[in-house]
PDB file of C-alpha atoms in Angstrom:
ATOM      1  CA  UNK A 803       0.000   0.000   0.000  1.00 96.00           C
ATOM      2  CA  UNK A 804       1.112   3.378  -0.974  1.00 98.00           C
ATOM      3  CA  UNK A 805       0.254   6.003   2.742  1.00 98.00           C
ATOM      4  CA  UNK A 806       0.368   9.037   3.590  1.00 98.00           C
ATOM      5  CA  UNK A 807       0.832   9.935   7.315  1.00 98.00           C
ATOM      6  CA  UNK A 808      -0.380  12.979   9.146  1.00 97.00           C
ATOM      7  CA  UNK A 809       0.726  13.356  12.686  1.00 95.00           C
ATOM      8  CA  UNK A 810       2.495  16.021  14.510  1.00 93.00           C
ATOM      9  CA  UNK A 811       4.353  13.715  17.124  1.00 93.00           C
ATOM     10  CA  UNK A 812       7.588  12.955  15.813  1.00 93.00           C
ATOM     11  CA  UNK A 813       8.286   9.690  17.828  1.00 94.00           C
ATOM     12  CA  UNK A 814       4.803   8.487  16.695  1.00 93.00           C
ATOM     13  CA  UNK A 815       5.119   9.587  13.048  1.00 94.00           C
ATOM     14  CA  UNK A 816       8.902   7.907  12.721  1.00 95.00           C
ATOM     15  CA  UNK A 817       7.050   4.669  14.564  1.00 95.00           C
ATOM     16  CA  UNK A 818       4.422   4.144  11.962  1.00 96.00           C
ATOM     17  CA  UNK A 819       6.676   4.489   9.251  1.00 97.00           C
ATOM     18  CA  UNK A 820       9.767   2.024  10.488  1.00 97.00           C
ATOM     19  CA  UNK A 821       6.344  -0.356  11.304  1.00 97.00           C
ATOM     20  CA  UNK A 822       4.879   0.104   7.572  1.00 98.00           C
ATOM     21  CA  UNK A 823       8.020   0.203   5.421  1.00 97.00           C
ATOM     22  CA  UNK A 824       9.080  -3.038   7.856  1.00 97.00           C
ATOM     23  CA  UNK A 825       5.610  -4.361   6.744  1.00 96.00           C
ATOM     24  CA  UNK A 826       5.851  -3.699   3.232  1.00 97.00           C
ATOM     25  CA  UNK A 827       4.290  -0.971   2.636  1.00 97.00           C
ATOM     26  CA  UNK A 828       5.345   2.424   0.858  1.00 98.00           C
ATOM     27  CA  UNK A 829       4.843   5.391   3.389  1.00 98.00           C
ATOM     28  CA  UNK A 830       4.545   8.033  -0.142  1.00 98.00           C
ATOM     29  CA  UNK A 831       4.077  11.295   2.240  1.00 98.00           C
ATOM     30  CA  UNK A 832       5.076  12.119   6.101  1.00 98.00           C
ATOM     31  CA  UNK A 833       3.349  15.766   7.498  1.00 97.00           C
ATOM     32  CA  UNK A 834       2.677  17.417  10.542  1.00 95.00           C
ATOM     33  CA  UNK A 835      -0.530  19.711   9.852  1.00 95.00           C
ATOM     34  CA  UNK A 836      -3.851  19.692   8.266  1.00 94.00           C
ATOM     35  CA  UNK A 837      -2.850  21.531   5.081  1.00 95.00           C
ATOM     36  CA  UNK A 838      -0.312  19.419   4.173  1.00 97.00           C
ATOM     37  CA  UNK A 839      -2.264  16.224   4.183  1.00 97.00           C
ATOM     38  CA  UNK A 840      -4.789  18.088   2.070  1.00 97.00           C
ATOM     39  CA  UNK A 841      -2.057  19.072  -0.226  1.00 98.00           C
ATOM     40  CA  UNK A 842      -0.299  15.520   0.108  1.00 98.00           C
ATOM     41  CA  UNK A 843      -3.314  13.160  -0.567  1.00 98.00           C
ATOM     42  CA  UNK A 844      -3.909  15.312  -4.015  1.00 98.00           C
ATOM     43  CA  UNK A 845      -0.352  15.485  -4.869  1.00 98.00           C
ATOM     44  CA  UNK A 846       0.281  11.219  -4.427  1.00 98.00           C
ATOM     45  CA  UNK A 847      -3.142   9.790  -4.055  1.00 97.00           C
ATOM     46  CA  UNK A 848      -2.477   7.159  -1.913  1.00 98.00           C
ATOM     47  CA  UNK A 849      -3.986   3.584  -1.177  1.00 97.00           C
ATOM     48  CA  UNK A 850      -4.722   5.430   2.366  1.00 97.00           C
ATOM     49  CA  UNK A 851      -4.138   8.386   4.806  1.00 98.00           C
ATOM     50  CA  UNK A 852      -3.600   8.138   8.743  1.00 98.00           C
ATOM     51  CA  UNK A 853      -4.678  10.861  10.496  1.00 96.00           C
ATOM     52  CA  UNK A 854      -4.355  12.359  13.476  1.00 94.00           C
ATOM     53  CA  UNK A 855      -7.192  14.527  14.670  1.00 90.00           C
ATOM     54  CA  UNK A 856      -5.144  17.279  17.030  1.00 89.00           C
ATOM     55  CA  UNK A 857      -2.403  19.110  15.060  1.00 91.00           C
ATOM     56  CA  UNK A 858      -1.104  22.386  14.529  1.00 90.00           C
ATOM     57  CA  UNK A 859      -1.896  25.204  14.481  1.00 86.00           C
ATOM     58  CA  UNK A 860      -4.511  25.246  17.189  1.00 86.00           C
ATOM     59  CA  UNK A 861      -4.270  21.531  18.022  1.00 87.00           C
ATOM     60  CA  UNK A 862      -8.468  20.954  18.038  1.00 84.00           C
ATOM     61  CA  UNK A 863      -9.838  19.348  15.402  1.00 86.00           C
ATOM     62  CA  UNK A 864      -7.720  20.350  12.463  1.00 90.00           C
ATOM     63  CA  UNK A 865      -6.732  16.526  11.509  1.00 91.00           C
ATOM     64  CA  UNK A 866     -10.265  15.587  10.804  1.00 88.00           C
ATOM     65  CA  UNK A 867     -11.381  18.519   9.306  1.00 89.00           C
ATOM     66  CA  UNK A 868      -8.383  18.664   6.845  1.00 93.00           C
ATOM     67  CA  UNK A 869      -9.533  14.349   6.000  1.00 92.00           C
ATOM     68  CA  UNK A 870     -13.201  15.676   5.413  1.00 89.00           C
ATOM     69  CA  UNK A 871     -11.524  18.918   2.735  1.00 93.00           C
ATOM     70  CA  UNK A 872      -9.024  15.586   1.104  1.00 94.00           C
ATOM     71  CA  UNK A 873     -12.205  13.683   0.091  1.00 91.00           C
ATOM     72  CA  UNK A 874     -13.879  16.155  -1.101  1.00 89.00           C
ATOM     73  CA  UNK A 875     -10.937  16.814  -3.124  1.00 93.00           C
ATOM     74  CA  UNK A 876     -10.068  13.624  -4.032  1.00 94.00           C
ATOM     75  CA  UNK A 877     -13.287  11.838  -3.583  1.00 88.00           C
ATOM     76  CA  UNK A 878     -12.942   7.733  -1.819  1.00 87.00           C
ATOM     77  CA  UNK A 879      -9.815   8.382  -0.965  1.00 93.00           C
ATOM     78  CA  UNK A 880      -9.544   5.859   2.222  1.00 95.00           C
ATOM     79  CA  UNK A 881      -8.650   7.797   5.322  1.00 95.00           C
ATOM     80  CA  UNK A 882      -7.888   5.788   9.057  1.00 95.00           C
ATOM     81  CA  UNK A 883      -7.924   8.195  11.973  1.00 93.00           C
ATOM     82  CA  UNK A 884      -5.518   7.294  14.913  1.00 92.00           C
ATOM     83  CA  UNK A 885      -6.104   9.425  17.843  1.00 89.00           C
ATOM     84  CA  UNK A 886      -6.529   9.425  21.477  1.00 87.00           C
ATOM     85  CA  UNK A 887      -9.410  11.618  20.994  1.00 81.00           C
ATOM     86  CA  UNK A 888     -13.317  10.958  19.694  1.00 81.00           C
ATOM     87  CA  UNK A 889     -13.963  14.483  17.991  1.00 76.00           C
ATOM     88  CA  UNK A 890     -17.768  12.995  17.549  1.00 75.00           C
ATOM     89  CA  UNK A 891     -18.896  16.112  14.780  1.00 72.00           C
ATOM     90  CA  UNK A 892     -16.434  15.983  12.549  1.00 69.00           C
ATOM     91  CA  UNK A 893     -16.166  12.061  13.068  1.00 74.00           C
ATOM     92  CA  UNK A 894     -19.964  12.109  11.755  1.00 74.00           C
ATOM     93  CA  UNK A 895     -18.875  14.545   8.946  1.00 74.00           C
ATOM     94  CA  UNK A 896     -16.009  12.232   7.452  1.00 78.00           C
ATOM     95  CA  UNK A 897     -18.566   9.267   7.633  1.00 76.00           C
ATOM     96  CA  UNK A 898     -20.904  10.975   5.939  1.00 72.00           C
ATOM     97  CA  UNK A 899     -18.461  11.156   3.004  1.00 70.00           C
ATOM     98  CA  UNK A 900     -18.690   7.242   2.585  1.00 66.00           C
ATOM     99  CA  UNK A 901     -22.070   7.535   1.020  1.00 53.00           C
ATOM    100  CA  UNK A 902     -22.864   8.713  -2.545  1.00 45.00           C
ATOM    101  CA  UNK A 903     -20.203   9.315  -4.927  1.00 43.00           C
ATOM    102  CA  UNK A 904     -17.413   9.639  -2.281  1.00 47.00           C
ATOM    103  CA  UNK A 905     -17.936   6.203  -0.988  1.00 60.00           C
ATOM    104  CA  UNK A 906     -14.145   4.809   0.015  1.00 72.00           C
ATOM    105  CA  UNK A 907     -12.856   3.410   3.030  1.00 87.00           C
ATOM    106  CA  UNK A 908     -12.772   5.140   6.548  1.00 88.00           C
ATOM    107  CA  UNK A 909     -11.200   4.072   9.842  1.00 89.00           C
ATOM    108  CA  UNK A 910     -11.114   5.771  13.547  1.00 89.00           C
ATOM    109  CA  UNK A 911      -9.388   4.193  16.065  1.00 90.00           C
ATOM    110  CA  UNK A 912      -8.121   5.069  19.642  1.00 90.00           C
ATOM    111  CA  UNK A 913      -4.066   4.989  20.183  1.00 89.00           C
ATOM    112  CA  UNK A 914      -4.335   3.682  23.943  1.00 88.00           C
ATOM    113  CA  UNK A 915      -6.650   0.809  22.531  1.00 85.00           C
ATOM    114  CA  UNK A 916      -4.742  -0.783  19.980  1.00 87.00           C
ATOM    115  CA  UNK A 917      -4.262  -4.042  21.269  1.00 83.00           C
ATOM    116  CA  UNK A 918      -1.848  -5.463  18.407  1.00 90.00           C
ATOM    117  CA  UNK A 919       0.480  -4.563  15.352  1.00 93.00           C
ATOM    118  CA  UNK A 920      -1.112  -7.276  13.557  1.00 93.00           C
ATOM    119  CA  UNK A 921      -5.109  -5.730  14.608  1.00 89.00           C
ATOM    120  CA  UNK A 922      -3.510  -1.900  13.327  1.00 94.00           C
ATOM    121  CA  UNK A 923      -2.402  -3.195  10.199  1.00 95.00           C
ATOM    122  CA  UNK A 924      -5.599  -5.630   9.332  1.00 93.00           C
ATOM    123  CA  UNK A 925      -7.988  -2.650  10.286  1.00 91.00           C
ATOM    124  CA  UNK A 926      -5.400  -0.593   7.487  1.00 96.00           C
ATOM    125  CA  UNK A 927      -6.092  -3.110   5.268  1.00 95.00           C
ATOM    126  CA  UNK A 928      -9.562  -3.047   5.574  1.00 90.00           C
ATOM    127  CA  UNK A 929      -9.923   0.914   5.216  1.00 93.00           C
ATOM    128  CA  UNK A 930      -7.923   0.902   1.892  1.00 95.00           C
ATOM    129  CA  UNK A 931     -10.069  -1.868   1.050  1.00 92.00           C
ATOM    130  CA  UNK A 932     -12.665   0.258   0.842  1.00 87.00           C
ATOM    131  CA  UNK A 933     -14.408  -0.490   3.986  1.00 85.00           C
ATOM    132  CA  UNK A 934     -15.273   0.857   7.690  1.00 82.00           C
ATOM    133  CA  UNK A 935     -13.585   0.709  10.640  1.00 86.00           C
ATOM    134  CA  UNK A 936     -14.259   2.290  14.048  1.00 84.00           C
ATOM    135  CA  UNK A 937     -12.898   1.556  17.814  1.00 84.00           C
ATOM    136  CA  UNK A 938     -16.293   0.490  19.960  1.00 80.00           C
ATOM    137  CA  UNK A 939     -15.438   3.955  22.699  1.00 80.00           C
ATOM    138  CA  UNK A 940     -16.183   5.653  18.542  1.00 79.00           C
ATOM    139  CA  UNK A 941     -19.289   3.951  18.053  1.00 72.00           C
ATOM    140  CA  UNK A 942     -21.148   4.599  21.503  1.00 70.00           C
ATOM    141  CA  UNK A 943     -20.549   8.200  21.024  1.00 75.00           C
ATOM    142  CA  UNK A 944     -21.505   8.469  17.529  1.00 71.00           C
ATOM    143  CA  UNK A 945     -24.673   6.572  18.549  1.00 60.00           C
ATOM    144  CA  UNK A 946     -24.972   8.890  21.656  1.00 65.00           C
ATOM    145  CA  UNK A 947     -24.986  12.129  20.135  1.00 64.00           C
ATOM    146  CA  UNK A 948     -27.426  10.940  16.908  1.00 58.00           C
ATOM    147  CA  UNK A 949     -29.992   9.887  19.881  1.00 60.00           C
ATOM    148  CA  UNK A 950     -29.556  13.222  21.660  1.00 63.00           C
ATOM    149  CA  UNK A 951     -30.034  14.983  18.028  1.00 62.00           C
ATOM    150  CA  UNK A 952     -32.719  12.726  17.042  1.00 71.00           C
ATOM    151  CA  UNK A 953     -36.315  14.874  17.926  1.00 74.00           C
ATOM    152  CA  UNK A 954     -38.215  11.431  17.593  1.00 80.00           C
ATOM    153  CA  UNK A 955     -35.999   9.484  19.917  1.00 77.00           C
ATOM    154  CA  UNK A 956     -37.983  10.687  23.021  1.00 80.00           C
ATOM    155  CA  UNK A 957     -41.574   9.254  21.435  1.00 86.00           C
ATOM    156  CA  UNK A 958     -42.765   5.830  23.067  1.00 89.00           C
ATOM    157  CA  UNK A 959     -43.294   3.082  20.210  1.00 87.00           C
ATOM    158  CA  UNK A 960     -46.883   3.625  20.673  1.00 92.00           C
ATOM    159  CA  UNK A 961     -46.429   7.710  20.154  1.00 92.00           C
ATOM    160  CA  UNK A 962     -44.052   6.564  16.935  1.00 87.00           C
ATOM    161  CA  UNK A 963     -46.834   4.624  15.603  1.00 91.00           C
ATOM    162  CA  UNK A 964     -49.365   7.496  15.600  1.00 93.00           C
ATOM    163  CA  UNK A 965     -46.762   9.588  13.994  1.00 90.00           C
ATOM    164  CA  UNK A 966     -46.109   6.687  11.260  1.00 88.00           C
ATOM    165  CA  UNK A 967     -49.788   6.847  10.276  1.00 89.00           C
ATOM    166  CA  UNK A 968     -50.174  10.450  10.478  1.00 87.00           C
ATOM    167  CA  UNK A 969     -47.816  10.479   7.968  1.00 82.00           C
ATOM    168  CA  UNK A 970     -49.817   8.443   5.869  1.00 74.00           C
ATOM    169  CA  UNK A 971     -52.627  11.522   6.171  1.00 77.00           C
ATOM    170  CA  UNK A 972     -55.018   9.556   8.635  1.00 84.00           C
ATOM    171  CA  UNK A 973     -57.009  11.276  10.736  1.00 90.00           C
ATOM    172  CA  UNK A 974     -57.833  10.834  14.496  1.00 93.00           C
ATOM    173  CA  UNK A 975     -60.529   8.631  14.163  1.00 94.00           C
ATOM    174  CA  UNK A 976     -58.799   6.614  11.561  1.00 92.00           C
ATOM    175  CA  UNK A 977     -55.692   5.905  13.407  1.00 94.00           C
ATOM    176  CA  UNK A 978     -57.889   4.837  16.712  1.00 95.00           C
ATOM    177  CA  UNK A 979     -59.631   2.592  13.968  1.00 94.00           C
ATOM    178  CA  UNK A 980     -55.777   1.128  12.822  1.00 93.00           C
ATOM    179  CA  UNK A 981     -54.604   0.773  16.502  1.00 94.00           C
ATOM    180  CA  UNK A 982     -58.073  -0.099  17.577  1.00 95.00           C
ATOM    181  CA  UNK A 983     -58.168   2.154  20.575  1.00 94.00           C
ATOM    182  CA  UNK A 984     -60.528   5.035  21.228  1.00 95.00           C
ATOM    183  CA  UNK A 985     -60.339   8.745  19.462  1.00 94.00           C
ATOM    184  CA  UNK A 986     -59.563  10.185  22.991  1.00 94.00           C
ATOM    185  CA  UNK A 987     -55.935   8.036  23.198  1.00 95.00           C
ATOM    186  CA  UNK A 988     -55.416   9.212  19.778  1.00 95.00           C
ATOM    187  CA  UNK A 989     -55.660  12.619  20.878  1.00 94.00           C
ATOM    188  CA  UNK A 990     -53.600  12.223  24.128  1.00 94.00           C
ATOM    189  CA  UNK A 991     -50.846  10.812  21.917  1.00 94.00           C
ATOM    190  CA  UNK A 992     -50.814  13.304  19.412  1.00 93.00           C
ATOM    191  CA  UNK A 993     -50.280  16.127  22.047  1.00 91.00           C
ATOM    192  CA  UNK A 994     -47.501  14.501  23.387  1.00 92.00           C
ATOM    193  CA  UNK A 995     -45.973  14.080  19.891  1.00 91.00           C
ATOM    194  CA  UNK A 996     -46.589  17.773  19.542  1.00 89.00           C
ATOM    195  CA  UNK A 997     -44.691  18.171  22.928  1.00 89.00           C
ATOM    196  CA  UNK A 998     -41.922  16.617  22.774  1.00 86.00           C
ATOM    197  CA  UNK A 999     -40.822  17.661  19.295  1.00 85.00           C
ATOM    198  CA  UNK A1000     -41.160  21.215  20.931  1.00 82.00           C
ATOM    199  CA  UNK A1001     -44.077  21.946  18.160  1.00 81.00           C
ATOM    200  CA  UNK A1002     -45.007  25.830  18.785  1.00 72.00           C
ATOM    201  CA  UNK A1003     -48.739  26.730  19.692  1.00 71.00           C
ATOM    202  CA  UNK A1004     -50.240  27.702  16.370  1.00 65.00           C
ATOM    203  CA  UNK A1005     -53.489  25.274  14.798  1.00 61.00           C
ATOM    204  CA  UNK A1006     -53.470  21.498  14.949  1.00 64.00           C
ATOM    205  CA  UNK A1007     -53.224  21.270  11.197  1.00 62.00           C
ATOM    206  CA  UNK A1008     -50.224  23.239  10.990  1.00 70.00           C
ATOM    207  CA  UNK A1009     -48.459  21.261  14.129  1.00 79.00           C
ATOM    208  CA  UNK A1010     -49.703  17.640  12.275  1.00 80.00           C
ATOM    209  CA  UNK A1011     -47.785  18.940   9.270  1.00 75.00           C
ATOM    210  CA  UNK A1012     -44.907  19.892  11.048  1.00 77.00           C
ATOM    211  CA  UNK A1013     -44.552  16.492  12.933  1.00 82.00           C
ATOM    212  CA  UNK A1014     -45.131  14.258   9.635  1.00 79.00           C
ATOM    213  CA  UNK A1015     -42.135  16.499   8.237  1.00 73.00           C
ATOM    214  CA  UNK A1016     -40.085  15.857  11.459  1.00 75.00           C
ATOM    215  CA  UNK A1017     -41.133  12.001  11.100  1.00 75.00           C
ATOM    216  CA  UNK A1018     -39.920  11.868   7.487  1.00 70.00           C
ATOM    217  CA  UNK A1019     -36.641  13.769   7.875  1.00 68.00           C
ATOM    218  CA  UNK A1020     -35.486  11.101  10.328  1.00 64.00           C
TER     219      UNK A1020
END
């Protein structure tokens, strides 16, 4: 595999290229800062990028945000995070870029949690293989946050139901007919849809509409 490496820690940057070139592999590019992995994965296209998320100059976020601008730039061009940090919005942005056209391999793992050289290099592999790869600490919090931005993930099944066939244009009486309960549950669930996807006062119609689109977006 042809790689490009991205990591301002000198000891860790020499360490991943001894291990590659030891493993076989061609490291093509070696920088320290978000611009110069942009500028390195369009200047050698490589079979894969790793990535570190803090680096100069403000040491935040400007590793992932710089993988994000590369595959836009050079769309499926595999990119395999190694932090010690979860960065969970821009981790959601670079996974977002594995659908459509950009497609291409992605990988975030955790430093401290690499168990094994052999486990690093298979999960390398993998990403410039074209597929995913993400440390189980990366998943919760992925899955954390999309619950805490997801406006229907505080409905009860029974509420999400209601919602499902008010999408469908039923009304009241129709969905008690569906669920075969009575027009006055209907109603009781339908105000707490309205209430806990923080619906403004305003006419029912207008709030029904606005909860179908919030029930369709997601």
């Amino acid at each position: 595999m042809r790689v490009v490496i991205a990591d301002d820690a000198v000891l860790l940057r020499e360490g991943l290229v001894r291990l590659l070139t030891e493993s076989g592999h061609e490291v093509v590019a070696v920088v320290g800062d978000g611009d110069a992995l942009v500028e390195a994965v369009v200047a050698h296209r490589p079979d894969v990028s790793i990535v570190d998320v803090r680096m100069p100059p403000t040491h935040t976020d400007e590793g992932l945000r710089a993988a994000v601008q590369a595959r836009q730039l050079v769309p499926r061009s595999p990119v395999l995070v190694l932090s010690q940090y979860v960065e969970v919005s821009y981790a959601d942005d670079l996974l977002a870029t594995t659908g459509g056209a950009g497609g291409g391999g992605i990988g975030y793992l955790l430093k401290d949690r690499v168990a094994a050289i052999d486990e690093f290099l298979d999960g390398l592999r993998r990403v410039a293989a074209g597929g995913t790869v993400l440390d189980p600490e990366v998943v919760g919090q992925l899955f954390a946050r999309r619950r805490r931005d997801d406006p229907l993930s505080e409905l009860t099944p029974r509420e999400r139901e209601v919602l499902a066939l008010m999408a469908e244009g039923r009304s009241n009486t129709a969905i008690a007919r569906a669920l075969v309960v009575s027009d006055g549950a209907v109603e009781k669930h339908v105000r707490n849809i309205f209430t806990k996807l923080n619906l403004p006062p305003d006419t029912e119609q207008h709030r029904r509409v606005l909860a179908v689109l919030a029930y369709l977006r997601n």
